Amino acid sequence: EIVLTQSPGTLSLSPGERATLSCRASESVGSNSLAWYQQKPGQAPRLLIFGASSRATGIPDRFSGSGSGTDFILTISRLEPEDFAVYYCQQYGSLPETFGQGTNLEIK
Amino acid sequence: EVQLVQSGPEVKKPGESLRISCKGSGYSFTNYWISWVRQMPGKGLERMGRIEPSDSYTHYSPSFQGHVTISVDRSISTAYLQWSSLKASDTAMYYCARWRAYCTSTTCHYDPFDIWGQGTTVTVSS
């Protein structure tokens, strides 16, 4: 199965700053089938990005995804207070689908 | 509204059995797979397995094979996750999520988990 490694494990930033989260796959992700999810405390994960770069319905345009093959990036252009959460990447291009271990984006 | 609604929190003793549920509404239930995901306290997301409601095909992650059973009742658009003998280490939040596969004769493409249930907390303690 494809192993996803996210970095950093924790990212400490201030509102208004730019966040860059990384997800690296152990082998190429088929059809760039890479998703990002946001999880806030006490809530279920929410789909943000699919197909590496497409925003899900209702996701603000400050969230963007990029990358291909084995290296993917989630960028949050200007952090809002509600963006501080845990972010997971997931590859669903080949079964079994797998998750990264998560990046905790915390307020500095 | 498309949604998955899960059953309520559970408190059980080690060795007891349990079945939790995930009811889909607002969409054609058999057109989407359902996966179950475990999140232990303070930890990340772990894929447990999936069921394809159209034919009840199941696939389990090796870590969960033989310890849980995933099933479905198409008549009420509900998927289940069950344990025959709980352990303290089963204490966690459990989520269901839907996704879809598109297959031709030679290949399949998949959608991500676009709708998640609200989660069911399971606490196992003596």
CSV table of C-alpha atoms in Angstrom, one decimal:
chain,number,residue,atom,x,y,z
A,1,GLU,CA,0.0,0.0,0.0
A,2,ILE,CA,1.0,3.6,-0.5
A,3,VAL,CA,2.4,5.3,2.6
A,4,LEU,CA,1.8,9.0,3.0
A,5,THR,CA,4.2,11.1,5.1
A,6,GLN,CA,3.1,14.6,6.1
A,7,SER,CA,5.3,17.3,7.2
A,8,PRO,CA,5.7,19.1,9.5
A,9,GLY,CA,4.0,17.3,12.3
A,10,THR,CA,3.1,20.7,13.9
A,11,LEU,CA,3.1,24.1,12.3
A,12,SER,CA,2.9,27.2,14.5
A,13,LEU,CA,1.8,30.3,12.6
A,14,SER,CA,-0.2,33.5,13.2
A,15,PRO,CA,-3.5,34.6,11.6
A,16,GLY,CA,-2.8,36.3,8.3
A,17,GLU,CA,0.3,34.3,7.6
A,18,ARG,CA,0.7,31.7,4.8
A,19,ALA,CA,0.7,28.0,5.6
A,20,THR,CA,2.4,25.4,3.5
A,21,LEU,CA,1.7,21.7,4.4
A,22,SER,CA,3.5,18.8,2.6
A,23,CYS,CA,2.4,15.3,1.8
A,24,ARG,CA,4.9,12.8,0.3
A,25,ALA,CA,3.8,9.4,-1.1
A,26,SER,CA,6.0,6.3,-1.1
A,27,GLU,CA,5.1,5.8,-4.8
A,28,SER,CA,3.3,7.7,-7.4
A,29,VAL,CA,-0.3,8.5,-6.7
A,30,GLY,CA,-2.5,7.3,-9.6
A,31,SER,CA,-4.4,10.0,-11.5
A,32,ASN,CA,-3.2,12.5,-8.9
A,33,SER,CA,-6.0,11.2,-6.7
A,34,LEU,CA,-4.9,13.0,-3.6
A,35,ALA,CA,-7.3,14.7,-1.1
A,36,TRP,CA,-6.8,17.0,1.8
A,37,TYR,CA,-9.2,17.0,4.8
A,38,GLN,CA,-9.5,19.4,7.7
A,39,GLN,CA,-10.5,18.3,11.1
A,40,LYS,CA,-11.4,20.6,14.0
A,41,PRO,CA,-11.6,19.4,17.6
A,42,GLY,CA,-14.8,17.4,18.2
A,43,GLN,CA,-15.7,17.4,14.5
A,44,ALA,CA,-15.6,14.9,11.7
A,45,PRO,CA,-13.0,15.5,8.9
A,46,ARG,CA,-14.2,17.7,6.1
A,47,LEU,CA,-13.1,17.4,2.5
A,48,LEU,CA,-11.1,20.4,1.3
A,49,ILE,CA,-9.2,19.4,-1.8
A,50,PHE,CA,-9.6,16.5,-4.2
A,51,GLY,CA,-7.7,15.5,-7.4
A,52,ALA,CA,-4.7,17.3,-5.8
A,53,SER,CA,-5.9,20.8,-6.7
A,54,SER,CA,-9.7,21.0,-7.0
A,55,ARG,CA,-11.5,22.7,-4.1
A,56,ALA,CA,-14.5,20.9,-2.7
A,57,THR,CA,-17.9,22.7,-2.6
A,58,GLY,CA,-18.0,25.7,-0.3
A,59,ILE,CA,-14.2,25.7,0.4
A,60,PRO,CA,-12.8,29.3,0.4
A,61,ASP,CA,-10.3,30.1,-2.3
A,62,ARG,CA,-7.5,30.8,0.3
A,63,PHE,CA,-7.1,27.0,0.3
A,64,SER,CA,-5.2,25.6,-2.7
A,65,GLY,CA,-3.6,22.3,-3.5
A,66,SER,CA,-0.8,21.5,-5.8
A,67,GLY,CA,1.6,18.7,-6.8
A,68,SER,CA,1.7,15.5,-8.7
A,69,GLY,CA,3.3,12.1,-8.6
A,70,THR,CA,4.7,11.7,-5.1
A,71,ASP,CA,4.8,15.3,-3.8
A,72,PHE,CA,1.8,17.4,-2.8
A,73,ILE,CA,1.3,20.7,-1.1
A,74,LEU,CA,-1.7,22.3,0.7
A,75,THR,CA,-1.4,26.0,0.9
A,76,ILE,CA,-3.5,28.4,3.0
A,77,SER,CA,-2.8,31.8,1.6
A,78,ARG,CA,-3.9,34.0,4.6
A,79,LEU,CA,-4.7,32.1,7.8
A,80,GLU,CA,-8.0,32.9,9.4
A,81,PRO,CA,-8.7,32.0,13.1
A,82,GLU,CA,-11.0,29.1,12.0
A,83,ASP,CA,-8.2,27.5,9.9
A,84,PHE,CA,-6.3,26.3,12.9
A,85,ALA,CA,-7.0,22.6,12.9
A,86,VAL,CA,-5.4,19.2,11.9
A,87,TYR,CA,-5.0,18.5,8.2
A,88,TYR,CA,-4.8,15.0,6.7
A,89,CYS,CA,-3.9,14.0,3.2
A,90,GLN,CA,-5.3,10.8,1.6
A,91,GLN,CA,-4.5,9.0,-1.6
A,92,TYR,CA,-7.4,7.2,-3.2
A,93,GLY,CA,-5.8,6.4,-6.6
A,94,SER,CA,-5.1,2.9,-5.7
A,95,LEU,CA,-6.6,0.6,-3.1
A,96,PRO,CA,-6.3,0.5,-0.3
A,97,GLU,CA,-6.8,4.2,0.1
A,98,THR,CA,-4.5,5.5,2.8
A,99,PHE,CA,-4.1,8.6,5.1
A,100,GLY,CA,-1.1,10.5,6.2
A,101,GLN,CA,-0.5,11.0,9.9
A,102,GLY,CA,-1.7,14.6,9.9
A,103,THR,CA,-0.3,18.1,10.4
A,104,ASN,CA,-1.4,20.1,13.4
A,105,LEU,CA,-1.7,23.7,12.4
A,106,GLU,CA,-1.7,25.7,15.7
A,107,ILE,CA,-1.8,29.4,16.6
A,108,LYS,CA,1.6,30.8,17.4
B,1,GLU,CA,-29.6,17.1,2.1
B,2,VAL,CA,-27.0,14.4,1.6
B,3,GLN,CA,-25.9,13.0,5.0
B,4,LEU,CA,-24.6,10.1,7.0
B,5,VAL,CA,-26.1,9.9,10.5
B,6,GLN,CA,-24.4,7.6,13.0
B,7,SER,CA,-25.7,6.0,16.1
B,8,GLY,CA,-25.1,7.5,19.5
B,9,PRO,CA,-22.2,7.1,22.0
B,10,GLU,CA,-21.6,3.7,23.6
B,11,VAL,CA,-20.1,2.6,26.9
B,12,LYS,CA,-19.3,-1.1,27.1
B,13,LYS,CA,-17.3,-3.5,29.2
B,14,PRO,CA,-14.4,-5.7,27.8
B,15,GLY,CA,-15.8,-8.8,26.2
B,16,GLU,CA,-19.1,-7.4,25.3
B,17,SER,CA,-20.5,-7.2,21.8
B,18,LEU,CA,-21.5,-4.0,20.0
B,19,ARG,CA,-22.9,-2.8,16.7
B,20,ILE,CA,-22.9,0.8,15.6
B,21,SER,CA,-24.7,2.2,12.6
B,22,CYS,CA,-24.4,4.7,9.8
B,23,LYS,CA,-27.6,5.7,7.9
B,24,GLY,CA,-27.4,7.4,4.6
B,25,SER,CA,-30.0,9.7,3.2
B,26,GLY,CA,-30.4,12.2,0.4
B,27,TYR,CA,-28.7,10.0,-2.2
B,28,SER,CA,-28.8,6.5,-3.8
B,29,PHE,CA,-27.2,4.4,-1.0
B,30,THR,CA,-26.1,1.6,-3.3
B,31,ASN,CA,-24.2,3.8,-5.6
B,32,TYR,CA,-21.5,4.7,-3.0
B,33,TRP,CA,-19.2,2.7,-0.9
B,34,ILE,CA,-19.0,3.1,2.9
B,35,SER,CA,-15.7,3.1,4.7
B,36,TRP,CA,-15.2,3.0,8.5
B,37,VAL,CA,-12.4,5.0,10.0
B,38,ARG,CA,-11.1,4.8,13.5
B,39,GLN,CA,-9.6,7.7,15.5
B,40,MET,CA,-8.1,6.8,18.8
B,41,PRO,CA,-7.9,9.6,21.4
B,42,GLY,CA,-5.4,12.2,20.3
B,43,LYS,CA,-4.4,10.2,17.2
B,44,GLY,CA,-4.9,10.2,13.4
B,45,LEU,CA,-7.3,8.6,11.0
B,46,GLU,CA,-7.0,4.8,10.4
B,47,ARG,CA,-8.8,3.1,7.7
B,48,MET,CA,-10.6,0.0,9.0
B,49,GLY,CA,-12.4,-1.3,5.9
B,50,ARG,CA,-15.1,-0.7,3.4
B,51,ILE,CA,-18.4,-2.2,2.2
B,52,GLU,CA,-19.9,-1.9,-1.3
B,53,PRO,CA,-23.6,-1.8,-0.5
B,54,SER,CA,-24.6,-2.9,-4.0
B,55,ASP,CA,-23.4,-6.4,-3.4
B,56,SER,CA,-22.2,-6.3,0.2
B,57,TYR,CA,-18.5,-6.9,-0.8
B,58,THR,CA,-16.2,-6.1,2.1
B,59,HIS,CA,-12.5,-5.4,2.4
B,60,TYR,CA,-10.7,-5.0,5.7
B,61,SER,CA,-7.4,-3.5,6.6
B,62,PRO,CA,-5.1,-6.2,7.9
B,63,SER,CA,-5.0,-4.6,11.4
B,64,PHE,CA,-8.8,-5.0,11.7
B,65,GLN,CA,-9.4,-8.2,9.8
B,66,GLY,CA,-11.0,-10.8,12.1
B,67,HIS,CA,-11.7,-8.3,14.9
B,68,VAL,CA,-14.6,-6.3,13.3
B,69,THR,CA,-17.4,-7.0,10.9
B,70,ILE,CA,-18.8,-4.6,8.4
B,71,SER,CA,-22.3,-5.2,7.0
B,72,VAL,CA,-25.1,-3.4,5.4
B,73,ASP,CA,-28.9,-3.4,5.2
B,74,ARG,CA,-29.8,-1.9,1.9
B,75,SER,CA,-33.5,-1.8,2.7
B,76,ILE,CA,-32.9,0.9,5.3
B,77,SER,CA,-29.7,2.4,3.7
B,78,THR,CA,-27.7,1.6,6.7
B,79,ALA,CA,-24.2,0.3,7.2
B,80,TYR,CA,-22.9,-1.3,10.4
B,81,LEU,CA,-19.7,-1.9,12.2
B,82,GLN,CA,-19.7,-4.6,14.8
B,83,TRP,CA,-17.5,-6.3,17.4
B,84,SER,CA,-18.2,-9.7,19.0
B,85,SER,CA,-15.8,-9.1,21.9
B,86,LEU,CA,-14.6,-5.6,22.7
B,87,LYS,CA,-11.3,-4.7,24.2
B,88,ALA,CA,-10.2,-1.6,26.1
B,89,SER,CA,-8.0,-0.8,23.1
B,90,ASP,CA,-11.2,-0.4,21.0
B,91,THR,CA,-11.9,2.9,22.8
B,92,ALA,CA,-12.1,5.4,20.0
B,93,MET,CA,-14.2,7.6,17.8
B,94,TYR,CA,-15.5,5.8,14.8
B,95,TYR,CA,-16.5,7.5,11.6
B,96,CYS,CA,-18.2,6.3,8.5
B,97,ALA,CA,-17.7,8.0,5.1
B,98,ARG,CA,-19.0,7.5,1.6
B,99,TRP,CA,-17.0,7.4,-1.6
B,100,ARG,CA,-17.5,6.0,-5.1
B,101,ALA,CA,-15.7,4.0,-7.7
B,102,TYR,CA,-16.1,4.2,-11.5
B,103,CYS,CA,-15.0,1.1,-13.2
B,104,THR,CA,-14.6,0.1,-16.8
B,105,SER,CA,-13.7,-3.4,-18.0
B,106,THR,CA,-10.0,-2.6,-17.5
B,107,THR,CA,-9.6,0.0,-14.8
B,108,CYS,CA,-11.3,1.8,-11.9
B,109,HIS,CA,-11.1,5.4,-10.8
B,110,TYR,CA,-12.2,6.6,-7.3
B,111,ASP,CA,-13.7,9.6,-5.7
B,112,PRO,CA,-12.5,10.8,-2.2
B,113,PHE,CA,-14.5,10.6,1.0
B,114,ASP,CA,-16.9,13.5,0.3
B,115,ILE,CA,-19.5,13.0,3.1
B,116,TRP,CA,-18.7,11.8,6.6
B,117,GLY,CA,-20.9,10.8,9.5
B,118,GLN,CA,-20.7,12.8,12.7
B,119,GLY,CA,-18.8,10.0,14.5
B,120,THR,CA,-19.7,7.5,17.2
B,121,THR,CA,-17.7,7.5,20.5
B,122,VAL,CA,-17.1,4.0,21.8
B,123,THR,CA,-15.7,3.6,25.3
B,124,VAL,CA,-14.7,0.2,26.6
B,125,SER,CA,-13.9,0.1,30.3
B,126,SER,CA,-14.3,-2.3,33.1
